[in-house]
Amino acid sequence: MSARRTTTIAGSLVAASFSAVMILSFTAGADDQGPGSSKGGKAVDKAPAGVELTTLLPKKISVDNGSEETAITATVKNEGTADSGPIRLWVVGFDGLTVRNVPGCSPIAEKDLPEGSNSGFSCSLDGLAAGASKSYDVDATYDLGRTGKICLPVQNGDGSKTFWQQGPVPFGTTNPSPNAPATPLLLGTDNKPVAPGGDELPRTGAGRDVLPLAAAGGALVAAGAAGLWWSQRRPRRPQEG
């Protein structure tokens, strides 16, 4: 193989490795929560005639591994045939999931939080027409070293009745990825916390240094560059004749 051809192949490896790293980074950072789900929800107190209230949570969320921040869309919907009248939606966090803010809603005082919860906001509505829905952007954090749950109760205006409650339902993953830009979590899945040393590849030989997963993309690029360097440094055979 000629030096020129070897150089061309090595350069292609570098380009391909760089493209792979870029694609993986973009995919991990994508904020696609998917369609909403009422998983873990149930009717509690009987709602007024013609009123059928439910809630929806995204089927998946993404937690930033550096800041532990995540965004969740919480939706309340009236699937009945009559206006709901005054209602309020609570957005409550448990364990490793902490609700930091819900624009347009009021924080729930610590003494009024449901037992076992760590944070919550109350969102009041004058009424929800038949077939209408209202969505809220939930700013939260998720400690990936713990399990985490969210709960969405829907009450009447004075809080004396709970017409519907979704959760506490978990978000989690059975395959933590601590060195990726973000970790995707699925609704209804118990989180498997990151174990000590879980961010390292296994050793492949005695005394061999462990390679962090985050360096894998860079290693691909370095491998291509090393191939180029090796091809240029490789001694040529003396010509015969």
Coordinates of C-alpha atoms in Angstrom, one line a residue:
M1 CA 0.0 0.0 0.0
S2 CA 1.4 3.4 -1.0
A3 CA 2.1 6.1 1.6
R4 CA -0.4 8.4 -0.2
R5 CA -3.2 5.7 -0.1
T6 CA -2.5 5.0 3.6
T7 CA -2.7 8.7 4.4
T8 CA -6.1 9.0 2.6
I9 CA -7.5 6.0 4.5
A10 CA -6.3 7.3 7.9
G11 CA -7.8 10.7 7.1
S12 CA -11.1 9.1 6.3
L13 CA -11.0 7.3 9.7
V14 CA -10.5 10.6 11.4
A15 CA -13.4 12.2 9.6
A16 CA -15.7 9.2 10.3
S17 CA -14.8 9.2 14.0
F18 CA -15.5 12.9 14.3
S19 CA -18.9 12.5 12.6
A20 CA -19.8 9.6 14.9
V21 CA -18.9 11.8 18.0
M22 CA -21.0 14.7 16.6
I23 CA -24.0 12.4 15.9
L24 CA -23.9 10.8 19.4
S25 CA -23.6 14.2 21.1
F26 CA -26.6 15.6 19.2
T27 CA -28.7 12.6 19.9
A28 CA -28.0 12.6 23.6
G29 CA -28.9 16.2 23.9
A30 CA -32.1 16.0 22.0
D31 CA -35.1 17.1 24.0
D32 CA -37.8 14.8 22.7
Q33 CA -40.2 13.8 25.4
G34 CA -42.5 11.7 23.1
P35 CA -46.2 11.5 23.5
G36 CA -47.9 11.9 26.9
S37 CA -49.1 9.0 29.0
S38 CA -51.6 8.6 31.9
K39 CA -49.6 5.7 33.2
G40 CA -50.0 5.3 37.0
G41 CA -53.2 7.4 37.1
K42 CA -56.5 6.6 38.7
A43 CA -59.8 8.2 39.5
V44 CA -60.4 8.9 43.2
D45 CA -63.4 11.0 44.2
K46 CA -66.4 11.1 41.9
A47 CA -66.3 14.1 39.6
P48 CA -69.3 16.3 38.7
A49 CA -71.6 14.9 36.0
G50 CA -70.1 15.1 32.6
V51 CA -66.6 15.9 33.9
E52 CA -63.7 13.4 33.3
L53 CA -60.3 14.7 34.4
T54 CA -57.0 13.0 33.6
T55 CA -53.4 14.0 33.5
L56 CA -50.5 13.2 31.1
L57 CA -46.7 12.9 31.6
P58 CA -44.1 12.5 29.0
K59 CA -43.0 8.9 28.3
K60 CA -39.4 9.9 28.5
I61 CA -37.3 12.8 29.9
S62 CA -33.6 13.6 29.7
V63 CA -31.5 14.6 32.7
D64 CA -28.3 16.7 32.2
N65 CA -25.5 14.7 33.9
G66 CA -23.7 17.8 34.9
S67 CA -26.4 20.1 36.3
E68 CA -28.9 17.3 37.0
E69 CA -31.6 19.6 35.5
T70 CA -34.5 18.2 33.5
A71 CA -37.7 19.5 32.0
I72 CA -41.1 17.8 32.3
T73 CA -44.4 18.7 30.6
A74 CA -47.4 18.1 32.9
T75 CA -50.9 18.2 31.3
V76 CA -54.3 18.2 32.8
K77 CA -57.2 17.3 30.5
N78 CA -61.0 17.2 30.6
E79 CA -62.2 14.3 28.5
G80 CA -65.8 14.7 29.6
T81 CA -68.8 16.6 28.1
A82 CA -69.1 19.4 30.6
D83 CA -67.0 22.3 32.0
S84 CA -65.0 21.2 35.0
G85 CA -65.5 24.3 37.1
P86 CA -62.6 25.5 39.3
I87 CA -59.9 22.9 39.7
R88 CA -56.2 22.8 40.7
L89 CA -53.4 20.6 39.6
W90 CA -50.6 19.7 42.0
V91 CA -47.1 18.9 40.7
V92 CA -45.2 17.1 43.4
G93 CA -41.7 15.6 43.5
F94 CA -40.5 12.6 45.6
D95 CA -37.1 11.2 46.5
G96 CA -34.4 12.2 43.9
L97 CA -36.8 14.2 41.7
T98 CA -37.3 17.8 43.0
V99 CA -39.7 20.3 41.4
R100 CA -37.9 23.7 41.2
N101 CA -40.5 25.8 39.4
V102 CA -43.7 25.6 37.4
P103 CA -44.4 29.0 35.7
G104 CA -47.9 30.3 36.5
C105 CA -48.2 28.2 39.6
S106 CA -47.6 28.7 43.3
P107 CA -45.2 26.8 45.5
I108 CA -46.8 24.5 48.1
A109 CA -45.8 25.3 51.7
E110 CA -43.7 22.5 53.2
K111 CA -46.3 21.8 55.9
D112 CA -48.9 21.2 53.2
L113 CA -46.9 18.8 51.0
P114 CA -48.1 15.2 50.8
E115 CA -46.3 12.8 53.1
G116 CA -42.9 11.7 51.7
S117 CA -42.7 14.5 49.1
N118 CA -39.9 17.1 48.9
S119 CA -41.4 19.8 46.8
G120 CA -44.5 20.8 44.9
F121 CA -46.5 23.5 43.1
S122 CA -50.2 24.2 42.8
C123 CA -51.7 25.3 39.5
S124 CA -55.2 26.8 39.7
L125 CA -57.7 26.9 36.8
D126 CA -61.1 28.7 36.7
G127 CA -62.4 25.8 34.6
L128 CA -61.5 23.4 31.9
A129 CA -64.0 23.1 29.0
A130 CA -65.1 19.7 27.7
G131 CA -62.3 18.3 25.6
A132 CA -59.8 21.0 26.6
S133 CA -56.4 20.6 28.2
K134 CA -53.8 22.7 29.8
S135 CA -50.0 22.0 29.8
Y136 CA -47.4 23.3 32.3
D137 CA -43.6 23.4 31.9
V138 CA -42.0 21.8 34.9
D139 CA -38.4 22.7 35.8
A140 CA -36.9 20.0 38.0
T141 CA -33.7 18.4 39.1
Y142 CA -33.1 14.6 39.3
D143 CA -30.4 13.1 41.5
L144 CA -29.4 10.1 39.4
G145 CA -27.8 8.4 42.5
R146 CA -31.4 7.9 43.8
T147 CA -34.8 6.8 42.6
G148 CA -37.2 9.6 41.7
K149 CA -41.0 10.0 41.4
I150 CA -43.6 12.6 40.4
C151 CA -47.3 12.9 41.3
L152 CA -50.1 14.9 39.7
P153 CA -53.3 15.1 41.8
V154 CA -56.3 17.0 40.3
Q155 CA -58.6 18.5 42.9
N156 CA -61.6 20.7 43.1
G157 CA -61.1 24.4 43.8
D158 CA -61.0 24.2 47.6
G159 CA -59.0 20.9 47.7
S160 CA -61.7 19.0 49.5
K161 CA -61.9 16.4 46.7
T162 CA -59.3 14.7 44.5
F163 CA -60.9 13.7 41.2
W164 CA -57.8 12.1 39.7
Q165 CA -54.2 11.3 40.7
Q166 CA -51.3 10.1 38.6
G167 CA -48.6 8.6 40.7
P168 CA -46.4 8.9 42.5
V169 CA -45.0 7.3 39.3
P170 CA -41.3 6.8 38.8
F171 CA -39.0 8.0 36.1
G172 CA -35.8 6.0 35.7
T173 CA -33.4 3.9 33.8
T174 CA -31.9 0.4 34.1
N175 CA -28.9 1.5 32.1
P176 CA -27.2 4.6 33.7
S177 CA -24.9 6.5 31.4
P178 CA -23.0 8.9 33.7
N179 CA -20.4 10.0 31.2
A180 CA -22.8 10.9 28.4
P181 CA -24.1 14.5 28.2
A182 CA -27.5 13.4 29.4
T183 CA -29.3 10.3 30.8
P184 CA -32.7 9.4 29.3
L185 CA -35.3 8.3 31.8
L186 CA -38.5 6.4 31.1
L187 CA -41.9 6.9 32.8
G188 CA -42.9 3.9 35.0
T189 CA -39.3 2.6 35.3
D190 CA -37.6 2.4 38.7
N191 CA -34.2 4.1 38.5
K192 CA -31.1 2.1 38.9
P193 CA -28.7 4.5 40.6
V194 CA -25.2 4.8 39.2
A195 CA -22.9 2.4 41.1
P196 CA -19.4 3.4 42.2
G197 CA -17.0 2.8 39.3
G198 CA -20.0 2.4 37.0
D199 CA -18.6 5.1 34.7
E200 CA -15.5 3.1 33.8
L201 CA -14.8 0.4 31.2
P202 CA -13.5 -2.9 32.6
R203 CA -9.8 -3.6 32.7
T204 CA -8.5 -5.6 29.8
G205 CA -5.0 -6.5 31.1
A206 CA -2.9 -6.5 34.2
G207 CA -1.9 -2.9 35.3
R208 CA -3.8 -1.4 32.3
D209 CA -5.2 2.0 33.0
V210 CA -9.0 2.3 32.9
L211 CA -10.4 4.3 30.0
P212 CA -13.4 6.5 31.0
L213 CA -16.4 6.1 28.7
A214 CA -16.3 9.9 27.9
A215 CA -12.9 9.5 26.3
A216 CA -14.1 6.8 23.9
G217 CA -15.1 9.2 21.1
G218 CA -11.7 11.0 21.5
A219 CA -9.9 7.7 21.4
L220 CA -11.5 7.0 18.0
V221 CA -10.2 10.2 16.6
A222 CA -6.8 9.6 18.2
A223 CA -6.6 6.2 16.7
G224 CA -7.1 7.6 13.2
A225 CA -4.4 10.2 13.8
A226 CA -2.1 7.5 15.2
G227 CA -2.7 5.4 12.1
L228 CA -1.6 8.4 10.0
W229 CA 1.5 8.9 12.1
W230 CA 2.4 5.2 11.9
S231 CA 2.1 5.1 8.2
Q232 CA 4.4 8.0 7.8
R233 CA 7.0 6.7 10.3
R234 CA 6.9 3.1 9.0
P235 CA 10.4 2.2 7.5
R236 CA 10.4 1.4 3.8
R237 CA 11.8 -1.8 2.5
P238 CA 15.0 -1.5 0.4
Q239 CA 14.2 -1.9 -3.2
E240 CA 15.5 -5.1 -4.7
G241 CA 17.6 -5.3 -7.8

